Amino acid sequence: MPLIPQPKELIQKEGNFTLNRGTLILIGNSESDNEIKLFNQFLKTSYGFELMTTDNSKSPLNTIQIQVENPKKDQSGEYELKVINSQILISAKGNIGLFYAFQTLQQLLPIEKENEVKIPCLEIKDEPKYAWRGMHLDVGRHFFPKEFIKKYIDYLAMYKMNTFHWHLTEDQGWRIEIKKYPKLTEVGAWRKGSMVGHYNDQKFDDKKYGGFYTQEEIKEIVAYAKSRHITVVPEIEMPGHSQAALAAYPELSCTGGPFEVATQWGVLDDVYCSKEATFEFLQNVLIEVLDLFPSEYIHIGGDESPKTRWKNCAHCQALIKKEGLKDEHELQSYFIRRIEKFLNAKGRQIIGWDEILEGGLAPNAAVMSWRGTEGGIAAAKQKHKVVMTPGSHCYFDHYQGEPKNEPVAIGGYTTVEKVYSFEPTPKDLTSEEAKYIMGAQGNVWTEYMNTPEHVEYMIMPRMAALAEVVWGTSDVTKYQSFQNRLIRHFSVYDKKGINYSRAIFEVTSKVSPSEKGDEVVFTLKSANTGIHFTTDGTNPTANSKKYKEPISVTKNQTVKAAYFENGKQKSAVIEKPFFITKSTGKKISLVNQPHENYGIGGPFTLVDGMRGNMEKYGRDWIGFWGKDLEATIDLGKKQSVSKVTMDVLTNDGSWIHYPKFIEVLVSNDGKSFQSVKKVPAEEIRTMKGIVIIEFDKQKTKYIKVIAPNAGKIPDGKPGAGSDCWLFVDEIMVE
Ligand code: ACM
Ligand code: ZN
């Protein structure tokens, strides 16, 4: 059964039920009309007919018999679906459960149009594990029309997800009509140009760009979502990511402006000032937002808000004094608490990105953990609700396949399998603390997605994997089963014209140390067998060597591989050049472990023979957030060495900075080390991050490389005041 998410209990039986024009829907109440109407709409578009409803059938034969205990009240989503030869029986706790039963049924129906539709006999008992099964969409960086938002909601519904987190305000555009402040959309919804290519290229066009949703359109979307049992959670960002609002109302800033709606991605210094006028403005905005969105939670942002302006603002400093706050972090906490108080009084709860932990959490706030899972863990331990969205597994703006073959993305490397392996409830929580994990969500930041088709490509099929995770039936050890079901869903995407990524067919690779420890073993994998590869630099064909077992790499060479089916190439070619030196495949240890978001291969990444791509750095790099690199490599025996090469990255917009210096040390006992060379930051810059460190010949068994993190981001750079990222790859010893 190609069901996604996999139901909690599924028993397959012999035989089929045949659904045809004569099948009746048998139900005793009219409170479930909406769910039946949607099912009929599906039948009509797929097969060209609808079913009649009755509350009194002479015979149960050829019926879909429905029982709903508490149509409007029950929120559990529980349902049972029984298909026997003569009948389909659905019993659901509430209309949500009924809706999910119909979604399951839809997935069981054939994809092609038929007059008689056969459904295999089975029994399903099903309910979701997590209450927050979310997808986010940033409409600030790029704007997507109402019609696409509805499609997006359809995708959530198809996968039984229930929360649409709509990121409506950004530096680059304010997208929600607010009647009291018309300039928010007259001015704030339009920018004079956009970035072209990656942030690193610093190229712009000069095309006016923008758009916004009227309140009428928003009501329509919220209602559309509601009838599909999806809650729309609006995000109104504060105090950062607000330059578009400040362009419209510069008096709400610390400096008074003037400002333009931002054209450049990143983290900008101008944020709302903590003056009274700002609170009045935000409260008025929120009053209109509450009228449009009935959700319990209102997302107030809270992420990436530099303190630069607040540090130099008389208002903000006076408020810090008056309220007895320790610093600007406590001022941010004060800011969020005030907004929380306002929203709580209106019967709503706030949720914010994990930075709202800094300076103290507002009393009732829920936390959306994005910079890893640590924020979520800290919040749960403080008895606050949590939604997990760590970059490592839940950022669908990351690359999902070999970066070289993918459209430009922000960075990262998050495959379908990686998403599927996500466990929203961290192991280190007690069962009591674990109750605060509401669920998880996929985030879709759209700096590098400017069409609906591109958004589809980035979410499909990763959201299918996440849907199974949050439904609670994912099992990493059965990834193959998920993948087989997913491949069947690709036909549904094809039929519906959904653009999706075929990266699961791509050959993926893993490098491991060989038994002997002085070479590496290269393992290839695809969704199917049928990989062919070369090691002589030529492109693989169906006649190239077939991949059967891990390839042992002992010398500099390039492995190229692709997946073939019936002699036809079905995936892009992956190309992996190997650089084999004295450190390749050797034992390496780190004092600080890389950050979970950027440490996919662990410390071994630094000696795996593969160098990170300097342009599209989704893979092969490891990242440290605020921490230093201190790596020790055991060369196995005393060796003569005189050169170490290491790659480091810089990218202001992603808060990645070169280390303060790079130092090489040697030792024969692994305990007392002697420095042989230190390269200062200026030289790292001159060498553009490919740092070649030459020194007098040494005989040594151990090599240590130290690269201290640059520390705090300096003023004037994106993210000023926050910790820097340090990204390093391949340490090559010759
Ligand atoms: C975020 O990705 N800035 C929440
Ligand atoms: Zn201020």
XYZ file of C-alpha atoms and ligand atoms in Angstrom:
739
model
C 0.000 0.000 0.000
C 1.700 3.222 -1.033
C 0.326 5.231 1.898
C 2.140 8.288 3.222
C 2.075 8.821 6.119
C 2.037 5.132 6.936
C -1.007 4.420 9.146
C -0.455 3.330 12.709
C -2.067 -0.067 12.092
C -2.690 -1.593 8.700
C -3.849 -5.098 7.891
C -4.080 -6.042 4.232
C -6.799 -8.453 3.178
C -7.725 -10.431 0.111
C -10.003 -8.958 -2.532
C -11.285 -5.536 -3.549
C -14.179 -3.201 -3.133
C -15.380 -1.641 -6.345
C -16.414 1.964 -6.155
C -18.661 3.118 -8.988
C -21.331 5.661 -9.805
C -23.855 3.590 -7.866
C -21.932 3.616 -4.591
C -23.838 5.477 -1.885
C -22.423 7.406 1.020
C -24.413 6.341 4.048
C -24.320 8.786 6.925
C -26.797 9.779 9.619
C -25.889 13.441 10.134
C -25.278 16.527 8.070
C -22.481 17.911 10.206
C -19.907 16.196 8.023
C -21.126 17.675 4.723
C -17.904 19.588 4.180
C -15.721 16.457 4.338
C -18.035 14.570 2.002
C -18.146 17.486 -0.403
C -14.346 17.564 -0.592
C -14.197 13.818 -1.200
C -16.757 14.156 -3.961
C -14.756 16.997 -5.507
C -11.769 14.679 -5.599
C -13.780 11.899 -7.258
C -15.200 14.311 -9.783
C -11.786 15.640 -10.856
C -10.160 12.214 -10.855
C -12.879 9.975 -12.309
C -15.625 12.275 -13.479
C -18.369 11.192 -11.078
C -19.656 11.936 -7.583
C -21.440 9.825 -5.003
C -24.927 10.386 -3.641
C -25.420 10.686 0.073
C -28.243 9.074 1.996
C -29.107 8.534 5.631
C -31.235 5.514 4.922
C -30.131 2.766 2.595
C -32.089 -0.434 2.229
C -28.899 -2.422 1.905
C -25.346 -1.822 3.122
C -24.076 -3.280 -0.160
C -22.056 -0.866 -2.269
C -21.969 1.879 0.335
C -19.403 3.926 2.166
C -20.888 3.800 5.613
C -19.736 6.573 7.899
C -19.989 7.085 11.622
C -18.624 10.195 13.300
C -18.813 10.368 17.076
C -18.261 14.054 17.710
C -18.109 15.759 14.341
C -17.195 19.308 15.387
C -15.677 18.712 18.795
C -13.134 15.950 18.488
C -9.654 17.157 17.527
C -7.769 13.867 17.801
C -7.814 12.910 14.129
C -8.522 9.262 15.041
C -10.268 7.109 12.483
C -10.807 3.535 11.391
C -11.179 2.514 7.797
C -12.350 -0.920 6.813
C -12.609 -1.974 3.193
C -14.432 -5.251 2.571
C -15.739 -6.681 -0.709
C -19.177 -5.239 -0.350
C -18.625 -2.024 1.584
C -16.328 0.614 2.998
C -16.756 1.414 6.682
C -15.355 4.555 8.222
C -15.657 5.373 11.857
C -14.070 8.549 13.082
C -13.895 10.382 16.369
C -14.542 13.697 14.661
C -14.651 15.374 11.271
C -10.873 15.662 11.299
C -10.628 11.904 11.549
C -13.177 11.581 8.763
C -11.154 13.976 6.623
C -8.030 11.864 7.217
C -9.937 8.675 6.405
C -10.888 10.231 3.074
C -7.276 11.288 2.465
C -6.207 7.690 3.049
C -8.923 6.479 0.734
C -7.791 8.899 -1.961
C -4.275 7.491 -1.775
C -5.685 3.980 -2.161
C -7.567 4.842 -5.320
C -5.955 4.315 -8.726
C -4.164 7.284 -10.248
C -5.603 6.875 -13.723
C -9.204 7.695 -14.595
C -11.447 4.660 -14.519
C -15.193 4.073 -14.492
C -14.975 1.419 -11.849
C -12.503 2.133 -9.146
C -11.027 -0.777 -7.253
C -9.843 -0.455 -3.673
C -7.953 -3.267 -1.970
C -9.574 -4.797 1.109
C -7.899 -3.800 4.344
C -8.297 -2.561 7.885
C -6.712 0.613 9.152
C -6.639 2.108 12.632
C -4.955 5.438 12.632
C -4.205 8.614 14.555
C -1.403 11.177 14.575
C 1.304 11.288 17.210
C 2.088 15.004 17.182
C -0.380 17.876 17.405
C 1.757 20.307 15.348
C 2.430 18.924 11.904
C 3.567 21.992 10.112
C 4.872 23.552 6.960
C 6.113 27.120 6.822
C 6.329 29.429 3.830
C 8.218 32.701 3.562
C 6.280 35.024 1.255
C 8.460 38.019 2.186
C 11.568 37.241 0.161
C 9.395 36.187 -2.735
C 5.673 36.632 -3.093
C 3.411 33.774 -4.135
C -0.108 34.336 -5.384
C -3.241 33.228 -3.571
C -3.799 30.335 -5.980
C -0.448 28.857 -5.093
C -1.051 29.264 -1.364
C -4.171 27.157 -1.827
C -2.162 24.494 -3.631
C 0.339 24.559 -0.801
C -2.528 23.959 1.614
C -3.706 21.073 -0.582
C -0.257 19.506 -0.252
C -0.444 19.764 3.517
C -3.900 18.193 3.470
C -2.753 15.355 1.224
C -0.147 14.441 3.832
C -2.404 14.994 6.847
C -0.423 17.960 8.074
C -2.408 20.494 10.040
C -0.478 23.734 10.494
C 0.468 26.296 7.869
C 2.944 28.801 9.277
C 2.634 31.836 7.027
C 5.666 34.119 7.276
C 4.034 37.370 6.195
C 6.475 40.135 7.042
C 10.142 40.528 6.186
C 12.871 43.061 5.507
C 12.251 42.548 1.795
C 8.467 42.876 1.859
C 5.377 43.330 4.013
C 2.663 41.090 2.596
C -0.500 41.580 4.642
C -2.953 44.431 4.192
C -3.435 46.396 7.427
C -6.227 48.940 7.069
C -4.971 51.244 9.800
C -1.502 51.481 8.241
C -1.952 51.583 4.451
C 1.677 52.471 3.811
C 2.696 48.996 5.026
C 1.568 47.665 1.676
C 1.726 50.851 -0.443
C 5.407 51.246 0.452
C 6.407 48.134 2.378
C 5.207 45.546 -0.149
C 7.486 46.772 -2.942
C 11.228 46.743 -3.382
C 13.208 48.366 -6.142
C 15.224 45.262 -7.008
C 16.319 41.822 -5.874
C 19.492 39.822 -5.525
C 20.485 37.764 -8.532
C 22.387 34.530 -7.958
C 23.836 33.685 -4.588
C 24.361 36.284 -1.873
C 28.097 35.754 -2.306
C 27.926 37.177 -5.829
C 26.451 40.497 -4.570
C 24.607 41.066 -7.839
C 21.235 42.826 -8.090
C 18.598 43.555 -10.680
C 16.595 46.780 -10.768
C 13.130 45.331 -11.322
C 10.430 46.586 -9.023
C 9.200 43.534 -7.153
C 6.427 42.879 -4.686
C 2.851 42.048 -3.873
C 0.598 41.512 -0.900
C -2.566 39.762 0.204
C -5.693 41.791 0.809
C -7.678 41.006 3.929
C -10.373 39.495 1.719
C -7.844 37.134 0.158
C -6.509 36.202 3.559
C -9.993 35.376 4.819
C -10.519 33.204 1.765
C -7.272 31.331 2.392
C -7.916 30.869 6.108
C -11.369 29.467 5.318
C -9.939 27.231 2.596
C -7.411 25.878 5.081
C -10.003 25.487 7.815
C -12.236 23.308 5.698
C -9.182 21.071 5.233
C -8.545 21.023 8.985
C -5.460 23.162 8.683
C -4.737 26.037 11.032
C -2.998 29.037 9.540
C -0.531 30.543 11.994
C 0.474 34.027 10.846
C 3.930 35.360 11.578
C 4.365 39.053 12.181
C 8.102 39.485 12.748
C 9.441 41.626 15.563
C 11.664 43.269 16.544
C 14.012 42.281 13.680
C 13.415 41.466 10.017
C 11.212 44.550 9.887
C 12.888 46.893 7.465
C 9.932 46.881 5.073
C 7.708 48.190 7.871
C 10.344 50.767 8.764
C 10.530 51.911 5.145
C 6.823 52.730 5.479
C 6.966 54.128 9.025
C 10.583 55.158 9.732
C 9.548 56.833 12.992
C 9.304 53.333 14.507
C 13.073 52.864 14.208
C 15.839 54.003 16.540
C 17.466 56.365 14.019
C 14.406 57.717 12.207
C 15.581 56.461 8.838
C 14.992 56.926 5.961
C 14.881 53.281 4.852
C 14.180 51.329 1.723
C 12.489 47.967 1.529
C 15.550 45.721 1.556
C 16.910 44.349 -1.708
C 19.628 42.275 -0.088
C 19.091 39.051 1.877
C 20.546 38.607 5.318
C 20.192 40.050 8.768
C 19.820 43.810 8.873
C 20.640 46.163 11.708
C 17.574 48.390 11.592
C 14.883 46.903 13.787
C 11.877 48.314 15.654
C 12.837 50.744 18.411
C 11.426 49.791 21.813
C 9.615 53.137 22.091
C 5.905 53.402 23.001
C 4.915 54.279 19.438
C 6.198 50.888 18.294
C 4.058 48.999 20.799
C 1.018 51.018 19.833
C 1.684 50.265 16.176
C 2.279 46.547 16.693
C -0.801 46.185 18.865
C -2.951 47.881 16.247
C -1.492 45.627 13.576
C -2.128 42.570 15.748
C -5.753 43.573 16.361
C -6.361 43.301 12.620
C -4.316 40.094 12.437
C -6.413 38.489 15.189
C -9.574 39.307 13.281
C -8.269 37.457 10.270
C -6.614 34.472 11.941
C -8.495 32.470 14.577
C -5.383 30.390 15.442
C -4.486 29.861 19.087
C -0.870 30.702 18.274
C 0.419 33.915 16.759
C 4.050 33.778 15.627
C 5.932 36.907 16.622
C 9.294 36.053 15.043
C 12.003 37.164 17.431
C 14.929 35.719 15.463
C 18.067 37.396 14.224
C 17.497 40.797 15.760
C 20.807 42.659 16.045
C 21.226 44.854 19.095
C 23.416 47.413 17.299
C 20.787 50.161 17.034
C 19.395 49.598 20.531
C 22.904 50.019 21.971
C 23.111 53.505 20.512
C 19.545 54.666 21.025
C 18.574 57.080 23.808
C 15.002 55.670 23.985
C 16.127 52.082 24.221
C 18.863 52.821 26.743
C 16.475 54.871 28.898
C 13.992 51.992 28.869
C 16.704 49.532 29.905
C 17.466 51.818 32.894
C 13.846 52.435 33.784
C 12.917 48.751 33.726
C 16.110 47.676 35.505
C 17.136 45.442 32.581
C 20.630 44.010 32.393
C 21.275 44.489 28.692
C 19.757 44.559 25.199
C 18.931 40.845 25.368
C 16.738 41.541 28.370
C 15.260 44.431 26.422
C 14.291 41.995 23.667
C 12.769 39.772 26.331
C 10.852 42.790 27.699
C 9.645 43.559 24.165
C 8.341 40.033 23.618
C 6.763 39.845 27.090
C 4.766 43.002 26.406
C 3.457 41.619 23.163
C 2.692 38.329 24.865
C 0.724 40.087 27.577
C -1.294 41.907 24.944
C -2.043 38.719 23.011
C -2.747 36.622 26.117
C -5.332 39.183 27.152
C -7.005 38.552 23.809
C -7.009 34.819 24.437
C -4.054 33.967 22.217
C -0.613 32.444 22.749
C 2.669 33.499 21.231
C 5.226 31.324 19.550
C 8.657 32.632 18.564
C 12.003 31.499 17.167
C 14.420 30.195 19.769
C 16.171 33.546 20.274
C 13.219 34.447 22.512
C 14.937 32.301 25.141
C 17.707 34.889 25.367
C 17.170 37.320 28.200
C 14.426 35.083 29.610
C 11.326 33.477 28.087
C 7.977 35.243 28.247
C 5.777 33.361 30.764
C 3.547 31.449 28.327
C 5.558 31.533 25.119
C 6.045 28.517 22.904
C 9.426 28.132 21.216
C 10.205 27.192 17.647
C 13.658 25.637 17.758
C 15.582 26.329 14.556
C 19.249 26.774 15.417
C 19.403 23.100 16.312
C 17.320 21.341 18.923
C 19.046 22.886 21.972
C 16.599 25.790 22.204
C 13.687 23.384 22.134
C 15.267 21.206 24.797
C 15.901 24.229 27.042
C 12.326 25.423 26.579
C 10.781 22.006 27.303
C 12.861 21.773 30.464
C 11.351 25.117 31.472
C 7.887 23.651 30.790
C 7.265 25.639 27.638
C 5.704 24.181 24.525
C 8.039 23.525 21.601
C 7.920 23.028 17.850
C 11.079 21.471 16.424
C 12.400 22.884 13.148
C 16.172 22.369 13.323
C 18.135 23.348 10.238
C 19.722 19.912 10.219
C 16.477 18.133 9.238
C 13.701 20.654 8.665
C 15.088 23.413 6.427
C 13.745 22.742 2.976
C 15.699 25.679 1.557
C 18.823 23.499 1.811
C 20.177 21.423 -1.035
C 18.513 18.021 -1.284
C 20.862 16.497 -3.816
C 24.439 16.895 -4.937
C 24.795 20.701 -4.855
C 26.616 20.808 -8.180
C 23.514 19.434 -9.883
C 20.947 21.532 -8.034
C 19.576 25.037 -8.548
C 21.303 27.580 -6.319
C 20.197 27.211 -2.699
C 21.228 28.964 0.460
C 23.495 26.070 1.511
C 23.171 23.031 3.721
C 22.486 19.470 2.641
C 19.260 17.904 3.781
C 18.266 14.801 1.865
C 14.900 13.065 1.988
C 16.522 10.331 4.035
C 17.893 12.886 6.480
C 14.443 14.408 6.926
C 13.010 10.944 7.363
C 15.506 10.197 10.133
C 14.316 13.128 12.231
C 13.137 12.422 15.743
C 11.157 15.433 17.023
C 11.378 14.354 20.659
C 15.003 14.541 21.805
C 16.295 11.549 23.724
C 17.560 13.651 26.619
C 14.103 14.779 27.719
C 12.263 12.941 30.478
C 8.832 11.616 29.542
C 7.331 14.520 31.495
C 9.408 17.087 29.538
C 8.721 15.285 26.264
C 5.041 16.208 26.552
C 5.986 19.791 25.709
C 7.141 18.830 22.215
C 4.101 19.727 20.134
C 5.628 18.482 16.915
C 7.778 19.616 14.036
C 7.671 21.715 10.921
C 9.422 22.129 7.586
C 10.660 25.644 6.895
C 10.734 27.141 3.435
C 12.710 30.375 3.235
C 12.457 31.713 -0.265
C 15.515 33.859 -0.917
C 16.422 31.425 -3.692
C 12.937 30.398 -4.813
C 11.073 32.897 -6.938
C 8.431 30.748 -8.600
C 5.769 28.372 -7.268
C 7.417 25.586 -9.294
C 10.672 26.101 -7.468
C 8.916 26.022 -4.088
C 7.268 22.747 -5.117
C 10.633 21.363 -6.105
C 12.109 22.188 -2.706
C 9.251 20.723 -0.642
C 8.487 17.682 -2.738
C 9.172 15.115 -1.671
C 10.849 16.222 1.571
C 7.535 17.200 3.122
C 6.252 13.674 2.537
C 9.116 12.381 4.678
C 8.391 14.936 7.376
C 4.682 14.123 7.266
C 5.434 10.544 8.224
C 7.793 11.735 10.963
C 5.168 13.943 12.597
C 2.420 11.398 12.092
C 4.634 9.201 14.256
C 5.028 6.149 12.016
C 8.451 6.806 10.523
C 11.135 4.219 11.149
C 14.641 4.905 9.866
C 15.425 1.238 9.747
C 12.611 0.917 7.187
C 13.604 3.861 5.022
C 13.551 1.555 2.001
C 9.830 0.930 2.530
C 9.182 4.641 2.705
C 11.187 5.204 -0.452
C 9.257 2.538 -2.337
C 5.977 4.172 -1.339
C 7.375 7.569 -2.250
C 8.281 6.457 -5.756
C 4.610 5.510 -6.208
C 3.674 9.020 -5.082
C 5.863 10.465 -7.824
C 3.199 9.221 -10.255
C 0.630 11.253 -8.326
C 2.855 14.320 -8.579
C 3.236 13.694 -12.314
C -0.506 13.369 -12.720
C -1.201 16.545 -10.759
C 1.583 18.479 -12.432
C 3.492 19.020 -9.217
C 7.135 19.840 -9.787
C 9.323 17.638 -7.606
C 12.884 16.600 -7.059
C 14.138 13.243 -8.226
C 17.231 13.537 -6.063
C 16.471 10.186 -4.386
C 17.506 8.526 -7.645
C 20.741 10.406 -7.609
C 23.755 8.483 -6.592
C 24.715 9.477 -3.079
C 27.986 8.675 -1.552
C 29.632 8.102 1.740
C 33.307 8.004 2.503
C 34.610 5.910 5.355
C 38.074 5.017 6.611
C 39.271 1.719 5.188
C 40.284 -1.137 7.458
C 43.926 -0.317 6.880
C 43.378 3.321 7.777
C 45.469 4.884 5.047
C 42.929 5.059 2.296
C 39.214 5.707 2.067
C 36.316 3.573 1.022
C 33.704 5.190 -1.181
C 30.193 3.793 -0.922
C 27.540 4.659 -3.496
C 23.806 4.371 -3.146
C 20.684 5.213 -5.108
C 16.985 4.557 -4.706
C 17.519 1.612 -7.012
C 20.412 -0.615 -7.987
C 21.904 0.183 -11.347
C 24.804 2.506 -10.602
C 27.623 2.617 -13.110
C 30.864 4.472 -12.486
C 34.246 5.441 -13.841
C 37.523 6.403 -12.223
C 39.319 7.721 -15.306
C 37.573 11.069 -15.549
C 35.170 10.082 -18.329
C 31.417 10.303 -17.911
C 29.779 7.027 -16.952
C 27.563 5.183 -19.418
C 25.440 2.058 -19.114
C 28.544 0.187 -20.258
C 30.791 1.553 -17.530
C 31.659 -0.653 -14.618
C 28.635 -1.601 -12.547
C 28.808 -0.655 -8.921
C 28.713 -3.738 -6.704
C 30.812 -2.994 -3.654
C 32.514 -0.026 -2.000
C 35.331 1.447 -4.043
C 38.689 1.632 -2.333
C 40.436 4.908 -3.133
C 44.187 4.893 -2.711
C 45.371 7.611 -5.063
C 44.228 10.938 -6.480
C 41.375 10.160 -8.812
C 37.902 11.294 -9.736
C 34.981 8.949 -9.298
C 32.010 9.699 -11.550
C 28.772 7.803 -11.142
C 25.163 7.819 -12.287
C 22.093 5.664 -11.997
C 20.883 3.789 -15.109
C 17.666 1.967 -15.896
C 17.291 -0.169 -19.041
C 20.423 1.368 -20.448
C 19.133 4.917 -19.942
C 20.722 7.418 -17.617
C 18.178 8.332 -14.911
C 20.161 10.626 -12.646
C 22.644 13.417 -12.968
C 26.285 12.432 -12.799
C 27.941 12.853 -9.457
C 31.582 13.689 -9.655
C 33.925 13.264 -6.706
C 37.570 14.193 -7.004
C 39.725 12.617 -4.294
C 42.870 14.145 -2.871
C 44.860 11.482 -1.102
C 47.560 12.728 1.272
C 49.257 11.520 4.430
C 46.231 12.472 6.524
C 43.568 10.829 4.366
C 41.572 8.178 6.185
C 43.564 8.628 9.383
C 42.220 8.886 12.926
C 41.114 12.369 13.780
C 39.763 13.789 17.000
C 38.195 17.159 17.737
C 38.070 19.061 21.009
C 34.734 20.683 20.063
C 32.202 18.745 18.036
C 30.721 20.437 14.942
C 27.219 21.882 15.135
C 24.496 19.320 14.433
C 23.262 21.298 11.434
C 26.629 21.239 9.690
C 28.398 18.130 10.764
C 26.762 15.447 8.707
C 29.899 13.312 8.348
C 31.458 14.202 11.706
C 35.189 14.870 12.248
C 36.149 12.338 9.567
C 34.871 14.876 7.004
C 38.202 16.658 7.476
C 40.280 13.684 6.315
C 37.893 11.938 3.904
C 39.843 12.906 0.789
C 37.065 15.171 -0.515
C 37.260 18.950 -0.482
C 34.270 21.168 0.126
C 32.816 23.119 -2.785
C 33.587 26.812 -2.316
C 30.504 28.045 -4.202
C 27.756 25.614 -3.286
C 28.790 24.513 0.134
C 26.010 22.173 1.089
C 28.220 19.221 1.904
C 31.727 18.226 2.821
C 32.092 21.122 5.242
C 31.736 21.068 8.968
C 30.585 24.119 10.867
C 31.259 25.326 14.394
C 29.012 27.938 15.898
C 30.947 30.172 18.267
C 33.443 27.344 18.808
C 37.018 26.717 17.738
C 38.499 24.022 15.587
C 41.127 21.984 17.386
C 41.806 18.835 15.440
C 44.424 16.183 16.121
C 45.308 13.695 13.403
C 47.164 10.490 14.197
C 49.297 9.740 11.135
C 49.714 6.143 12.337
C 53.513 6.257 12.329
C 56.244 8.876 12.261
C 56.157 10.588 8.904
C 58.085 13.345 7.286
C 55.816 16.371 6.670
C 56.349 19.951 5.513
C 52.985 21.174 4.296
C 49.393 21.332 5.541
C 46.547 22.578 3.357
C 43.157 23.416 4.809
C 40.011 24.973 3.343
C 38.005 27.592 5.233
C 34.939 29.567 4.185
C 33.759 33.127 4.480
C 30.261 34.452 3.821
C 29.108 37.517 5.733
C 25.437 36.972 4.894
C 25.472 33.522 6.448
C 27.516 34.734 9.432
C 30.480 32.616 8.336
C 33.857 34.211 9.058
C 37.465 33.156 8.658
C 39.198 32.002 11.841
C 41.457 34.361 13.802
C 44.452 32.329 12.624
C 45.424 28.804 11.709
C 48.220 27.111 13.601
C 49.929 23.798 12.907
C 51.600 21.845 15.702
C 53.464 18.543 15.767
C 54.047 15.876 18.394
C 55.375 12.359 18.676
C 53.500 11.341 21.810
C 50.164 13.049 21.133
C 50.542 14.987 24.387
C 53.130 17.696 24.128
C 52.847 19.637 20.914
C 55.242 22.052 19.328
C 54.066 24.861 17.074
C 55.599 24.892 13.603
C 53.647 27.610 11.832
C 50.898 30.133 12.446
C 49.013 31.847 9.603
C 47.246 35.105 10.501
C 43.782 36.099 9.275
C 45.143 38.525 6.642
C 47.013 35.711 4.888
C 43.943 33.443 5.054
C 42.064 36.212 3.268
C 44.813 36.630 0.648
C 44.731 32.903 -0.045
C 40.926 33.082 -0.441
C 40.359 30.369 2.127
C 42.562 27.735 0.501
C 45.205 27.949 3.144
C 48.577 26.432 2.312
C 50.854 26.232 5.315
C 54.456 25.365 4.573
C 57.137 24.822 7.186
C 60.545 23.182 7.731
C 60.421 19.428 7.333
C 59.279 17.650 10.515
C 59.198 13.992 11.513
C 56.000 13.553 13.443
C 53.300 11.041 14.331
C 50.646 13.580 15.312
C 49.552 16.799 13.649
C 47.351 19.296 15.400
C 45.540 22.126 13.623
C 44.049 24.978 15.619
C 41.707 27.529 14.032
C 39.996 29.780 16.592
C 36.521 31.023 15.780
C 36.431 34.723 14.866
C 34.246 35.323 17.959
C 31.438 37.856 17.822
C 30.327 39.282 14.484
C 31.644 42.853 14.251
C 29.372 45.886 13.937
C 28.360 46.716 10.400
C 28.268 43.058 9.335
C 25.072 40.991 9.104
C 24.268 39.464 12.484
C 26.517 41.881 14.394
C 26.970 40.837 18.015
C 26.079 37.178 17.436
C 28.509 34.274 17.418
C 30.337 33.622 14.160
C 30.214 30.392 12.239
C 33.532 28.745 11.390
C 33.403 26.435 8.383
C 36.354 24.179 7.647
C 37.148 21.262 5.415
C 39.857 18.903 4.347
C 43.099 18.987 6.247
C 45.698 17.678 3.823
C 49.124 16.767 5.134
C 52.093 16.329 2.816
C 15.294 31.636 10.837
O 15.629 30.744 10.041
N 15.867 32.815 10.809
C 14.274 31.408 11.851
Zn 15.524 52.570 20.018
